[in-house]
Amino acid sequence: MGSTITLTQTTLLLVICLSPAQPSLPLSHLASCGWVCGQECMVHRMICDGYEQCDDNSDEGKESGQGCNLYPDSGCYSYKGREHFKCKRSGECFVSQRKAAMC
Protein backbone atom coordinates (compact mmCIF):
# COMPACT_ATOMS: atom_id res chain seq x y z
CA MET A 1 0.00 0.00 0.00
CA GLY A 2 1.66 3.17 -1.21
CA SER A 3 0.91 6.66 -0.04
CA THR A 4 0.31 8.16 -3.46
CA ILE A 5 -1.85 11.28 -3.57
CA THR A 6 -3.72 12.02 -6.76
CA LEU A 7 -4.24 15.50 -8.25
CA THR A 8 -7.87 15.49 -7.09
CA GLN A 9 -6.85 14.65 -3.52
CA THR A 10 -4.17 17.35 -3.60
CA THR A 11 -6.65 19.96 -4.80
CA LEU A 12 -9.12 18.96 -2.11
CA LEU A 13 -6.37 19.10 0.49
CA LEU A 14 -5.39 22.63 -0.62
CA VAL A 15 -8.99 23.81 -0.52
CA ILE A 16 -9.43 22.48 3.00
CA CYS A 17 -6.14 23.98 4.21
CA LEU A 18 -6.64 27.39 2.59
CA SER A 19 -10.29 27.88 3.52
CA PRO A 20 -10.76 29.95 6.67
CA ALA A 21 -12.21 28.08 9.64
CA GLN A 22 -14.48 31.02 10.42
CA PRO A 23 -15.49 34.21 8.64
CA SER A 24 -12.99 37.04 8.96
CA LEU A 25 -13.93 39.80 11.35
CA PRO A 26 -13.99 43.45 10.27
CA LEU A 27 -10.67 45.11 11.01
CA SER A 28 -10.29 48.45 12.74
CA HIS A 29 -6.91 50.13 12.68
CA LEU A 30 -4.86 53.27 12.52
CA ALA A 31 -4.17 54.58 9.02
CA SER A 32 -2.95 57.79 7.43
CA CYS A 33 -6.57 58.95 7.07
CA GLY A 34 -7.33 58.30 10.75
CA TRP A 35 -9.02 55.22 12.24
CA VAL A 36 -10.32 52.69 9.73
CA CYS A 37 -13.50 51.04 10.89
CA GLY A 38 -15.08 48.77 8.32
CA GLN A 39 -15.53 50.88 5.17
CA GLU A 40 -15.15 54.24 6.94
CA CYS A 41 -12.15 56.23 8.04
CA MET A 42 -12.54 58.62 10.95
CA VAL A 43 -10.23 61.59 11.45
CA HIS A 44 -7.68 61.34 14.27
CA ARG A 45 -9.57 63.68 16.60
CA MET A 46 -12.39 61.09 16.73
CA ILE A 47 -10.08 58.39 18.13
CA CYS A 48 -10.37 58.01 21.90
CA ASP A 49 -12.71 61.00 22.16
CA GLY A 50 -15.20 59.43 24.57
CA TYR A 51 -17.70 58.44 21.85
CA GLU A 52 -17.82 54.96 20.34
CA GLN A 53 -18.06 55.33 16.57
CA CYS A 54 -17.01 51.79 15.52
CA ASP A 55 -19.39 48.86 15.83
CA ASP A 56 -16.67 46.96 17.72
CA ASN A 57 -15.83 50.03 19.89
CA SER A 58 -12.15 49.70 18.92
CA ASP A 59 -11.79 53.46 18.47
CA GLU A 60 -12.36 53.76 22.24
CA GLY A 61 -10.73 50.44 23.21
CA LYS A 62 -8.08 50.36 25.90
CA GLU A 63 -6.36 47.13 24.84
CA SER A 64 -2.90 47.50 23.32
CA GLY A 65 -3.20 48.85 19.76
CA GLN A 66 -6.80 49.99 20.13
CA GLY A 67 -7.87 53.64 19.91
CA CYS A 68 -7.10 54.74 23.47
CA ASN A 69 -3.92 52.67 23.71
CA LEU A 70 -2.02 53.30 20.48
CA TYR A 71 1.22 53.91 22.40
CA PRO A 72 1.13 51.31 25.19
CA ASP A 73 4.72 51.95 26.28
CA SER A 74 3.87 55.56 27.15
CA GLY A 75 1.60 54.62 30.04
CA CYS A 76 -0.91 57.24 28.83
CA TYR A 77 -4.10 57.07 26.81
CA SER A 78 -3.85 58.26 23.22
CA TYR A 79 -6.61 60.87 23.36
CA LYS A 80 -7.58 62.16 19.88
CA GLY A 81 -5.19 59.55 18.42
CA ARG A 82 -2.10 61.37 19.69
CA GLU A 83 0.79 60.10 21.75
CA HIS A 84 0.86 61.52 25.25
CA PHE A 85 3.85 61.60 27.60
CA LYS A 86 3.92 60.73 31.29
CA CYS A 87 5.51 62.97 33.89
CA LYS A 88 7.87 60.82 35.97
CA ARG A 89 7.22 62.88 39.10
CA SER A 90 3.42 63.14 39.12
CA GLY A 91 2.31 60.42 36.67
CA GLU A 92 0.21 63.02 34.82
CA CYS A 93 0.08 62.72 31.03
CA PHE A 94 0.87 65.59 28.66
CA VAL A 95 0.48 66.18 24.92
CA SER A 96 4.16 67.13 24.56
CA GLN A 97 7.29 65.44 25.80
CA ARG A 98 8.66 68.86 26.79
CA LYS A 99 5.72 69.55 29.12
CA ALA A 100 6.02 66.09 30.66
CA ALA A 101 9.72 66.71 31.37
CA MET A 102 8.99 70.11 32.94
CA CYS A 103 6.24 68.97 35.29
mmCIF file of C-alpha atoms in Angstrom:
data_model
loop_
_atom_site.group_PDB
_atom_site.id
_atom_site.type_symbol
_atom_site.label_atom_id
_atom_site.label_comp_id
_atom_site.label_asym_id
_atom_site.label_seq_id
_atom_site.Cartn_x
_atom_site.Cartn_y
_atom_site.Cartn_z
ATOM 1 C CA MET A 1 0.000 0.000 0.000
ATOM 2 C CA GLY A 2 1.661 3.169 -1.206
ATOM 3 C CA SER A 3 0.911 6.661 -0.037
ATOM 4 C CA THR A 4 0.305 8.157 -3.456
ATOM 5 C CA ILE A 5 -1.846 11.285 -3.569
ATOM 6 C CA THR A 6 -3.715 12.024 -6.761
ATOM 7 C CA LEU A 7 -4.237 15.495 -8.255
ATOM 8 C CA THR A 8 -7.874 15.491 -7.085
ATOM 9 C CA GLN A 9 -6.853 14.652 -3.522
ATOM 10 C CA THR A 10 -4.170 17.348 -3.596
ATOM 11 C CA THR A 11 -6.655 19.961 -4.802
ATOM 12 C CA LEU A 12 -9.117 18.961 -2.113
ATOM 13 C CA LEU A 13 -6.371 19.098 0.494
ATOM 14 C CA LEU A 14 -5.393 22.630 -0.621
ATOM 15 C CA VAL A 15 -8.993 23.815 -0.522
ATOM 16 C CA ILE A 16 -9.427 22.485 2.996
ATOM 17 C CA CYS A 17 -6.142 23.982 4.211
ATOM 18 C CA LEU A 18 -6.644 27.386 2.587
ATOM 19 C CA SER A 19 -10.291 27.881 3.516
ATOM 20 C CA PRO A 20 -10.764 29.952 6.667
ATOM 21 C CA ALA A 21 -12.206 28.081 9.636
ATOM 22 C CA GLN A 22 -14.475 31.019 10.424
ATOM 23 C CA PRO A 23 -15.486 34.210 8.643
ATOM 24 C CA SER A 24 -12.989 37.037 8.955
ATOM 25 C CA LEU A 25 -13.934 39.799 11.347
ATOM 26 C CA PRO A 26 -13.985 43.445 10.272
ATOM 27 C CA LEU A 27 -10.671 45.114 11.009
ATOM 28 C CA SER A 28 -10.294 48.452 12.741
ATOM 29 C CA HIS A 29 -6.908 50.128 12.678
ATOM 30 C CA LEU A 30 -4.857 53.268 12.524
ATOM 31 C CA ALA A 31 -4.168 54.583 9.019
ATOM 32 C CA SER A 32 -2.953 57.789 7.431
ATOM 33 C CA CYS A 33 -6.573 58.952 7.071
ATOM 34 C CA GLY A 34 -7.330 58.299 10.751
ATOM 35 C CA TRP A 35 -9.024 55.223 12.241
ATOM 36 C CA VAL A 36 -10.324 52.686 9.733
ATOM 37 C CA CYS A 37 -13.498 51.036 10.893
ATOM 38 C CA GLY A 38 -15.077 48.771 8.315
ATOM 39 C CA GLN A 39 -15.527 50.880 5.171
ATOM 40 C CA GLU A 40 -15.150 54.235 6.936
ATOM 41 C CA CYS A 41 -12.147 56.234 8.044
ATOM 42 C CA MET A 42 -12.539 58.625 10.953
ATOM 43 C CA VAL A 43 -10.233 61.593 11.453
ATOM 44 C CA HIS A 44 -7.681 61.340 14.268
ATOM 45 C CA ARG A 45 -9.571 63.677 16.604
ATOM 46 C CA MET A 46 -12.393 61.094 16.729
ATOM 47 C CA ILE A 47 -10.082 58.393 18.126
ATOM 48 C CA CYS A 48 -10.371 58.009 21.898
ATOM 49 C CA ASP A 49 -12.715 60.995 22.160
ATOM 50 C CA GLY A 50 -15.197 59.427 24.565
ATOM 51 C CA TYR A 51 -17.695 58.441 21.853
ATOM 52 C CA GLU A 52 -17.820 54.956 20.339
ATOM 53 C CA GLN A 53 -18.058 55.333 16.572
ATOM 54 C CA CYS A 54 -17.005 51.790 15.522
ATOM 55 C CA ASP A 55 -19.389 48.862 15.834
ATOM 56 C CA ASP A 56 -16.672 46.964 17.723
ATOM 57 C CA ASN A 57 -15.831 50.027 19.894
ATOM 58 C CA SER A 58 -12.153 49.697 18.919
ATOM 59 C CA ASP A 59 -11.791 53.462 18.473
ATOM 60 C CA GLU A 60 -12.355 53.758 22.244
ATOM 61 C CA GLY A 61 -10.730 50.438 23.215
ATOM 62 C CA LYS A 62 -8.083 50.357 25.903
ATOM 63 C CA GLU A 63 -6.363 47.132 24.839
ATOM 64 C CA SER A 64 -2.896 47.504 23.318
ATOM 65 C CA GLY A 65 -3.204 48.846 19.761
ATOM 66 C CA GLN A 66 -6.799 49.990 20.129
ATOM 67 C CA GLY A 67 -7.871 53.640 19.908
ATOM 68 C CA CYS A 68 -7.099 54.738 23.471
ATOM 69 C CA ASN A 69 -3.922 52.671 23.713
ATOM 70 C CA LEU A 70 -2.017 53.298 20.479
ATOM 71 C CA TYR A 71 1.223 53.914 22.400
ATOM 72 C CA PRO A 72 1.126 51.305 25.188
ATOM 73 C CA ASP A 73 4.723 51.949 26.275
ATOM 74 C CA SER A 74 3.871 55.561 27.149
ATOM 75 C CA GLY A 75 1.600 54.619 30.042
ATOM 76 C CA CYS A 76 -0.909 57.240 28.828
ATOM 77 C CA TYR A 77 -4.103 57.069 26.811
ATOM 78 C CA SER A 78 -3.849 58.263 23.221
ATOM 79 C CA TYR A 79 -6.611 60.871 23.357
ATOM 80 C CA LYS A 80 -7.580 62.156 19.883
ATOM 81 C CA GLY A 81 -5.193 59.549 18.417
ATOM 82 C CA ARG A 82 -2.102 61.366 19.692
ATOM 83 C CA GLU A 83 0.790 60.099 21.746
ATOM 84 C CA HIS A 84 0.859 61.523 25.253
ATOM 85 C CA PHE A 85 3.851 61.597 27.603
ATOM 86 C CA LYS A 86 3.916 60.730 31.292
ATOM 87 C CA CYS A 87 5.511 62.971 33.892
ATOM 88 C CA LYS A 88 7.866 60.823 35.968
ATOM 89 C CA ARG A 89 7.222 62.878 39.099
ATOM 90 C CA SER A 90 3.424 63.135 39.116
ATOM 91 C CA GLY A 91 2.309 60.418 36.666
ATOM 92 C CA GLU A 92 0.214 63.016 34.820
ATOM 93 C CA CYS A 93 0.081 62.723 31.026
ATOM 94 C CA PHE A 94 0.870 65.588 28.660
ATOM 95 C CA VAL A 95 0.477 66.184 24.917
ATOM 96 C CA SER A 96 4.161 67.134 24.557
ATOM 97 C CA GLN A 97 7.295 65.444 25.796
ATOM 98 C CA ARG A 98 8.661 68.857 26.786
ATOM 99 C CA LYS A 99 5.715 69.550 29.125
ATOM 100 C CA ALA A 100 6.019 66.089 30.661
ATOM 101 C CA ALA A 101 9.717 66.706 31.371
ATOM 102 C CA MET A 102 8.994 70.112 32.944
ATOM 103 C CA CYS A 103 6.239 68.969 35.291
#
